[in-house]
Amino acid sequence: MKKFEGNILFLDRSDINTDEIIPARYLTEIEKTALKPHLLEDLKLDGFDPKKDIEAASMIVTRANFGCGSSREHAPWALEINGIHAVVAVSFARIFRQNMFNCGMAAIELPEDEINTIFNLFSKDQTRMTVHIEKSEMILESKHQTRTTNFRISDFDRALIQTGGWVGYADQHY
Amino acid sequence: MGKTIAEKIFETHRVDKPFGDVDVLRLDRVFCHEITTPTAIEDLVARGKDRVFDPDKIKVVIDHVSPAKDSKTALQGKILRDWARRHGIQDFFDIGRNGVCHALFPEKGFVRPGFTIIMGDSHTCTHGSFGAFAAGVGTTDLEVGILKGVCAFKAPQTHRIDITGTLRKGVFAKDIILKLIQELTVNGATNRVIEFRGKIVDEMGMDQRMTLCNMAVEAGATCGICLPDRTTVDYLWEFIKDEYPDKETALKAFSAFASDADADYADTKTLDVSDLEPLATYGYKPDNVKPVSEMRGTRIDQVYIGSCTNGRLEDLRIAAKVLEGHTISPHVRGIVSPATPKIYSQAMAEGILKIFMDAGFCVTNPTCGACLGMSNGVLAPGEVAASTTNRNFNGRMGRGGMVHLMSPATAAASAITGEISNSCLFTENQGAGK
Ligand code: SF4
C-alpha cells in the first residue's frame, strides 16, 4: 500500500483540468519518469510556482471538479512520480478519480465547508497531512494547529488502494 | 418502476457486484488509440500478461498524431501496430485507412445499440448516440479491459434532457450542446449519464447526435446517450442486414433497450431551443459560452474545422455552404481535417474539398493533432483559434493559445471575416444586426 503522508500543496481553484496537470505535449512519453518535471506546468495560479512548490509536497488539497477534461492517466502518474499519492477536494471528475484509485492512490472528497475551513486554517502555513485509509481519517498539522477530519471512502475504493490498484484487483477476481 | 436505457444495459452486462454501489460489466468493445494504449501494453508486457480477452472485440486506430511527427510518436505507433499484429487484431487502422476514432469506429459499424464500450479517451461518450453505454476511461481501466474484457462502473444515475422547440436556420447540434453545458456547468453531470430526448433529437441525423453526445463529458457526464430509432437502424443497416430480415425487426430488437416510459431519472430538464442563436465559448472552460453576436470584433489567427465533434460529412457540407464563393481573410490560416478517409473521399466527390481549397483552406489528412495541440495546426503563444473542437482549456491547441469553440458554420463564417462572426445561414433569416 502507498504511503499517504507529507506536506500539502494547496491549489486554490476549481476545475483544474488534466491539460493543466500534464499538458498534451508530454503524452508521447512512454516512460512515466519523463513526466516528472512537467507536473502542473501550465497551471496559472497566483503565488504558485511549479518549480519550487511541488518538490516539497506529498499531498494536494484543492477545490471542486479537480481533474476534469481528458482521460489521460498521465495526470495521476505525474503526481505519483512526484511522490504525491493523495488529492483532497470538494469533488473530482469521474475518470480522474477512478484513475487515482486504479493506481492505488487516493482521491478523497470532503464537503465544501470542510475544504473552506482547511484552506482558512492551514493554507498560509507549511502543513503536514496523514491519511489513514482504514480509519477514514486524516490529520492535518501546522505549527499553529492540528485538525482531524473524517471522510467517506467506498469499500471498492479502499479495496483498490489495499490491493495496489485495479489491475491487481481484477486479476485476483476475474 | 421502469428502467432507463443505461440501467438496462448494465443489467444485461453485469458480471459482478463486488460492493453495493459498483457494477463490473462485461465489455462488447474495447477501442484503442496510440496515445493511451501503448503504456497499457507496456505494463501488460512488464507484468507478464501480454494477452487480449478477445481480438475481435478490440478495435485499434492510430489517429492523434498521423503521420508520426517525431521518433516518440513513431514509437507509440509502432508499439500499437506490433501489438495488434501479434494478437491477431484484424481491425487495426493505420495511416491511409485511419481516421479520428470517434468518427471512424461508428462508420465501420463497430457500435450497436445496447453495447458496452470503453476507450482510453474521454470522448468515448460519442458512441452513446447509437444507444450504447460508452465511457472514456484511463489507461488502467483500458488495460484491464484489454486483458479481461470487464470494467467497473458506479450504478448509472441518468439525467434526462428533453430538447424541444423549433431550431432556427443556421443553428446546429453544436450550439445546442454548448447551451446545455453552459446551463449544467462543467461538472453538472459528473458521474451521470445524459439521456438526450425530445423532438429535436428525434429529427437529428447520426452526425448531429454524435456531436451532441461527444460533448456530454464537458458537463462531466460518463456517457451521453440517445435512444435507438429508425435513424440508428438506417445508419447501421449495411452492417446488420445479414442479422435481421428487415429494418423493422432490427428496430424492434434494439428498442428492447429503450428507456421505459416510467423509468426513474435522477433529474430531468427541458431545453427549449426555439430562441437559440449560434454560440461560441470565450474563456478557458467549455461552460463559458455566449452568443456569437456578442463576440463581434474577436480577431482570430486560425480556423480549425475537424475533430471527433465536428469533422463529419454533414459538418463539412455546412461549412462548405458558408464558404462557397468566398475566400478567407488574409490574416487567417484555415485548416480542415475530414475525420475519416470515407468522409474525405465523399467530400472530394461532392466538390466540398475544392470549395475549401478555393477559399484558401489547407486540407489535411484525417487526424486529431490540432485539437489537442500535438500536431497539424498547433497555435503559437498569443494566437487565437476559432475551432469546431470540444475543449478550450488554456493551452489546449498550443501553449499560450486561446481556443473559441463553435459550430462548423460559425467557424467557416469567422474564417471569411477574420473575426468571430455569425454565418450567412443564420443571419439571412434573422435580418441584419444579428
Ligand atoms: S479530435 Fe480532439 S477530442 Fe476528439 S479524440 Fe481527437 S484529440 Fe480527442
Tab-separated table of C-alpha atoms in Angstrom, chain B residues 171-424:
chain	number	residue	atom	x	y	z
B	171	VAL	CA	-28.305	26.799	-35.512
B	172	PHE	CA	-26.908	23.304	-35.028
B	173	ALA	CA	-26.310	20.448	-32.594
B	174	LYS	CA	-23.052	22.141	-31.548
B	175	ASP	CA	-24.951	25.233	-30.445
B	176	ILE	CA	-27.414	23.084	-28.502
B	177	ILE	CA	-24.725	21.204	-26.633
B	178	LEU	CA	-22.816	24.414	-25.851
B	179	LYS	CA	-26.041	25.841	-24.437
B	180	LEU	CA	-26.609	22.747	-22.353
B	181	ILE	CA	-23.051	22.755	-20.984
B	182	GLN	CA	-23.487	26.411	-20.087
B	183	GLU	CA	-26.631	25.541	-18.135
B	184	LEU	CA	-25.320	22.378	-16.485
B	185	THR	CA	-21.782	23.771	-15.944
B	186	VAL	CA	-18.598	21.746	-16.390
B	187	ASN	CA	-19.376	19.351	-13.555
B	188	GLY	CA	-23.160	19.469	-13.513
B	189	ALA	CA	-23.464	15.917	-14.835
B	190	THR	CA	-20.466	14.286	-13.148
B	191	ASN	CA	-20.998	10.546	-12.594
B	192	ARG	CA	-24.227	10.731	-14.560
B	193	VAL	CA	-25.462	9.579	-17.925
B	194	ILE	CA	-27.141	12.277	-20.000
B	195	GLU	CA	-30.073	10.851	-21.952
B	196	PHE	CA	-30.879	13.115	-24.883
B	197	ARG	CA	-34.572	13.038	-25.723
B	198	GLY	CA	-37.201	15.113	-27.464
B	199	LYS	CA	-38.358	16.052	-30.918
B	200	ILE	CA	-35.161	17.862	-31.879
B	201	VAL	CA	-33.059	14.784	-31.137
B	202	ASP	CA	-35.525	12.536	-32.971
B	203	GLU	CA	-35.149	14.713	-36.054
B	204	MET	CA	-31.348	14.749	-35.980
B	205	GLY	CA	-29.233	12.505	-38.183
B	206	MET	CA	-26.477	10.414	-36.627
B	207	ASP	CA	-23.806	13.040	-37.356
B	208	GLN	CA	-25.583	15.611	-35.202
B	209	ARG	CA	-26.413	13.092	-32.478
B	210	MET	CA	-22.719	12.227	-32.307
B	211	THR	CA	-21.876	15.927	-31.882
B	212	LEU	CA	-24.384	16.109	-29.037
B	213	CYS	CA	-23.152	13.029	-27.192
B	214	ASN	CA	-19.496	13.889	-27.875
B	215	MET	CA	-19.557	16.874	-25.577
B	216	ALA	CA	-21.569	15.282	-22.752
B	217	VAL	CA	-18.248	14.767	-20.969
B	218	GLU	CA	-17.678	18.544	-20.979
B	219	ALA	CA	-20.520	18.694	-18.460
B	220	GLY	CA	-18.805	15.871	-16.569
B	221	ALA	CA	-21.096	13.095	-17.814
B	222	THR	CA	-19.932	9.492	-18.035
B	223	CYS	CA	-21.877	8.982	-21.234
B	224	GLY	CA	-24.314	10.811	-23.492
B	225	ILE	CA	-26.967	8.533	-24.844
B	226	CYS	CA	-29.727	8.673	-27.483
B	227	LEU	CA	-32.419	6.034	-27.794
B	228	PRO	CA	-32.040	3.795	-30.846
B	229	ASP	CA	-34.638	4.541	-33.503
B	230	ARG	CA	-35.195	4.289	-37.236
B	231	THR	CA	-32.332	6.723	-37.905
B	232	THR	CA	-29.974	4.460	-35.950
B	233	VAL	CA	-31.138	1.410	-37.877
B	234	ASP	CA	-30.787	3.180	-41.246
B	235	TYR	CA	-27.213	4.177	-40.391
B	236	LEU	CA	-26.274	0.662	-39.289
B	237	TRP	CA	-28.249	-1.249	-41.895
B	238	GLU	CA	-25.335	-2.094	-44.188
B	239	PHE	CA	-23.617	-3.799	-41.236
B	240	ILE	CA	-26.592	-5.628	-39.761
B	241	LYS	CA	-28.597	-6.624	-42.816
B	242	ASP	CA	-27.463	-10.235	-42.518
B	243	GLU	CA	-28.539	-10.375	-38.901
B	244	TYR	CA	-32.110	-9.164	-39.323
B	245	PRO	CA	-34.677	-9.947	-42.061
B	246	ASP	CA	-35.718	-6.305	-42.289
B	247	LYS	CA	-35.307	-2.944	-40.627
B	248	GLU	CA	-38.474	-3.288	-38.578
B	249	THR	CA	-37.182	-6.425	-36.903
B	250	ALA	CA	-33.858	-4.731	-36.151
B	251	LEU	CA	-35.648	-1.736	-34.708
B	252	LYS	CA	-37.765	-3.988	-32.529
B	253	ALA	CA	-34.695	-5.769	-31.208
B	254	PHE	CA	-32.886	-2.505	-30.475
B	255	SER	CA	-35.966	-0.956	-28.901
B	256	ALA	CA	-35.783	-3.522	-26.120
B	257	PHE	CA	-33.051	-1.309	-24.686
B	258	ALA	CA	-35.019	1.938	-24.910
B	259	SER	CA	-35.892	3.592	-21.606
B	260	ASP	CA	-39.308	2.680	-20.220
B	261	ALA	CA	-41.947	5.374	-20.017
B	262	ASP	CA	-41.959	5.100	-16.216
B	263	ALA	CA	-38.179	4.969	-15.835
B	264	ASP	CA	-36.708	6.648	-12.794
B	265	TYR	CA	-34.431	9.586	-13.557
B	266	ALA	CA	-32.049	11.297	-11.161
B	267	ASP	CA	-33.011	14.551	-12.841
B	268	THR	CA	-34.998	15.818	-15.807
B	269	LYS	CA	-34.740	19.029	-17.733
B	270	THR	CA	-36.396	20.512	-20.773
B	271	LEU	CA	-34.340	22.664	-23.068
B	272	ASP	CA	-36.450	24.678	-25.489
B	273	VAL	CA	-34.133	25.696	-28.289
B	274	SER	CA	-36.565	27.878	-30.267
B	275	ASP	CA	-34.768	31.095	-29.339
B	276	LEU	CA	-31.288	29.668	-29.535
B	277	GLU	CA	-28.779	31.548	-31.639
B	278	PRO	CA	-25.276	30.386	-32.625
B	279	LEU	CA	-22.953	30.215	-29.637
B	280	ALA	CA	-19.232	30.199	-29.000
B	281	THR	CA	-17.027	29.817	-25.945
B	282	TYR	CA	-14.947	32.725	-24.693
B	283	GLY	CA	-12.747	31.586	-21.789
B	284	TYR	CA	-10.834	28.519	-20.768
B	285	LYS	CA	-13.818	26.423	-19.735
B	286	PRO	CA	-16.432	24.884	-22.069
B	287	ASP	CA	-19.255	26.351	-19.975
B	288	ASN	CA	-18.060	29.906	-20.701
B	289	VAL	CA	-20.498	30.375	-23.539
B	290	LYS	CA	-22.150	33.372	-25.166
B	291	PRO	CA	-23.935	34.245	-28.400
B	292	VAL	CA	-21.684	34.780	-31.383
B	293	SER	CA	-23.484	38.081	-31.901
B	294	GLU	CA	-21.900	39.335	-28.661
B	295	MET	CA	-18.391	38.395	-29.738
B	296	ARG	CA	-18.003	40.721	-32.693
B	297	GLY	CA	-14.503	42.060	-33.123
B	298	THR	CA	-12.803	38.988	-31.670
B	299	ARG	CA	-9.947	38.659	-34.134
B	300	ILE	CA	-8.689	35.176	-34.953
B	301	ASP	CA	-5.479	33.764	-36.390
B	302	GLN	CA	-6.543	30.239	-37.216
B	303	VAL	CA	-9.736	28.384	-38.046
B	304	TYR	CA	-9.882	24.674	-37.466
B	305	ILE	CA	-12.714	22.549	-38.825
B	306	GLY	CA	-12.484	18.900	-37.845
B	307	SER	CA	-12.254	16.618	-34.758
B	308	CYS	CA	-14.458	13.961	-33.217
B	309	THR	CA	-17.044	16.662	-32.511
B	310	ASN	CA	-17.439	18.256	-35.926
B	311	GLY	CA	-15.298	16.644	-38.608
B	312	ARG	CA	-18.027	14.555	-40.222
B	313	LEU	CA	-19.518	14.862	-43.674
B	314	GLU	CA	-22.530	16.897	-42.604
B	315	ASP	CA	-20.216	19.323	-40.808
B	316	LEU	CA	-18.070	19.770	-43.898
B	317	ARG	CA	-21.138	20.220	-46.099
B	318	ILE	CA	-22.437	23.005	-43.867
B	319	ALA	CA	-19.064	24.752	-43.692
B	320	ALA	CA	-18.708	24.495	-47.473
B	321	LYS	CA	-22.120	26.064	-47.943
B	322	VAL	CA	-20.904	29.066	-45.984
B	323	LEU	CA	-17.532	29.203	-47.728
B	324	GLU	CA	-18.709	28.746	-51.292
B	325	GLY	CA	-17.723	31.704	-53.457
B	326	HIS	CA	-15.664	33.319	-50.661
B	327	THR	CA	-12.024	33.478	-49.748
B	328	ILE	CA	-10.856	33.518	-46.174
B	329	SER	CA	-9.404	36.610	-44.564
B	330	PRO	CA	-5.732	37.144	-45.495
B	331	HIS	CA	-4.657	37.065	-41.843
B	332	VAL	CA	-6.402	33.746	-41.143
B	333	ARG	CA	-4.942	30.268	-41.580
B	334	GLY	CA	-7.730	27.826	-42.390
B	335	ILE	CA	-7.289	24.125	-41.666
B	336	VAL	CA	-9.851	21.428	-42.352
B	337	SER	CA	-9.355	17.799	-41.316
B	338	PRO	CA	-12.041	15.467	-42.667
B	339	ALA	CA	-12.397	12.945	-39.842
B	340	THR	CA	-12.089	9.727	-41.839
B	341	PRO	CA	-10.912	8.600	-45.301
B	342	LYS	CA	-14.518	7.885	-46.260
B	343	ILE	CA	-15.578	11.391	-45.283
B	344	TYR	CA	-12.553	12.734	-47.128
B	345	SER	CA	-13.384	10.955	-50.362
B	346	GLN	CA	-17.088	11.768	-50.155
B	347	ALA	CA	-16.223	15.404	-49.571
B	348	MET	CA	-13.961	15.225	-52.574
B	349	ALA	CA	-16.668	13.647	-54.732
B	350	GLU	CA	-19.161	16.315	-53.682
B	351	GLY	CA	-16.773	19.133	-54.528
B	352	ILE	CA	-16.562	20.185	-50.892
B	353	LEU	CA	-12.791	19.944	-50.645
B	354	LYS	CA	-12.474	22.143	-53.723
B	355	ILE	CA	-14.626	24.794	-52.079
B	356	PHE	CA	-12.374	24.673	-49.013
B	357	MET	CA	-9.236	24.890	-51.136
B	358	ASP	CA	-10.559	27.677	-53.324
B	359	ALA	CA	-11.377	29.595	-50.168
B	360	GLY	CA	-7.778	29.232	-49.017
B	361	PHE	CA	-8.035	26.333	-46.560
B	362	CYS	CA	-5.378	23.694	-46.081
B	363	VAL	CA	-6.948	20.226	-46.262
B	364	THR	CA	-5.138	17.762	-44.015
B	365	ASN	CA	-5.427	14.009	-43.800
B	366	PRO	CA	-7.808	12.594	-41.189
B	367	THR	CA	-6.207	13.164	-37.755
B	368	CYS	CA	-6.844	14.800	-34.369
B	369	GLY	CA	-3.476	16.525	-33.982
B	370	ALA	CA	-4.534	20.159	-33.855
B	371	CYS	CA	-7.392	19.607	-31.394
B	372	LEU	CA	-5.052	18.814	-28.517
B	373	GLY	CA	-2.073	20.795	-29.700
B	374	MET	CA	0.064	17.859	-30.726
B	375	SER	CA	0.458	18.269	-34.498
B	376	ASN	CA	-1.074	19.577	-37.742
B	377	GLY	CA	-2.048	23.041	-36.545
B	378	VAL	CA	-0.549	23.913	-33.155
B	379	LEU	CA	-1.032	27.555	-32.082
B	380	ALA	CA	1.792	29.910	-31.128
B	381	PRO	CA	1.601	31.770	-27.790
B	382	GLY	CA	-0.893	34.619	-28.020
B	383	GLU	CA	-2.699	33.222	-31.036
B	384	VAL	CA	-6.444	32.787	-31.217
B	385	ALA	CA	-8.327	29.948	-32.887
B	386	ALA	CA	-11.928	29.558	-33.946
B	387	SER	CA	-12.414	25.826	-33.714
B	388	THR	CA	-15.088	23.173	-34.109
B	389	THR	CA	-13.427	21.003	-31.452
B	390	ASN	CA	-14.641	20.371	-27.915
B	391	ARG	CA	-12.121	21.828	-25.452
B	392	ASN	CA	-10.983	25.381	-24.910
B	393	PHE	CA	-8.670	24.727	-21.969
B	394	ASN	CA	-5.740	27.034	-21.528
B	395	GLY	CA	-3.037	25.825	-23.906
B	396	ARG	CA	-5.203	23.074	-25.394
B	397	MET	CA	-4.236	23.782	-29.022
B	398	GLY	CA	-0.780	25.054	-28.147
B	399	ARG	CA	0.837	26.729	-25.163
B	400	GLY	CA	-0.414	30.268	-24.660
B	401	GLY	CA	-3.093	29.909	-27.341
B	402	MET	CA	-6.778	30.750	-26.995
B	403	VAL	CA	-9.491	28.500	-28.417
B	404	HIS	CA	-13.078	29.532	-29.142
B	405	LEU	CA	-15.391	26.573	-29.679
B	406	MET	CA	-18.228	26.882	-32.186
B	407	SER	CA	-20.169	25.128	-34.934
B	408	PRO	CA	-18.696	24.485	-38.396
B	409	ALA	CA	-20.974	27.173	-39.864
B	410	THR	CA	-19.723	29.786	-37.416
B	411	ALA	CA	-16.103	28.693	-37.879
B	412	ALA	CA	-16.396	28.994	-41.660
B	413	ALA	CA	-18.003	32.425	-41.418
B	414	SER	CA	-15.296	33.530	-38.998
B	415	ALA	CA	-12.609	32.395	-41.435
B	416	ILE	CA	-14.070	34.700	-44.080
B	417	THR	CA	-14.315	37.800	-41.899
B	418	GLY	CA	-11.207	37.136	-39.784
B	419	GLU	CA	-13.159	37.600	-36.595
B	420	ILE	CA	-15.786	35.543	-34.785
B	421	SER	CA	-18.938	36.011	-36.855
B	422	ASN	CA	-22.337	34.545	-37.456
B	423	SER	CA	-22.780	32.615	-40.678
B	424	CYS	CA	-24.999	33.690	-43.517
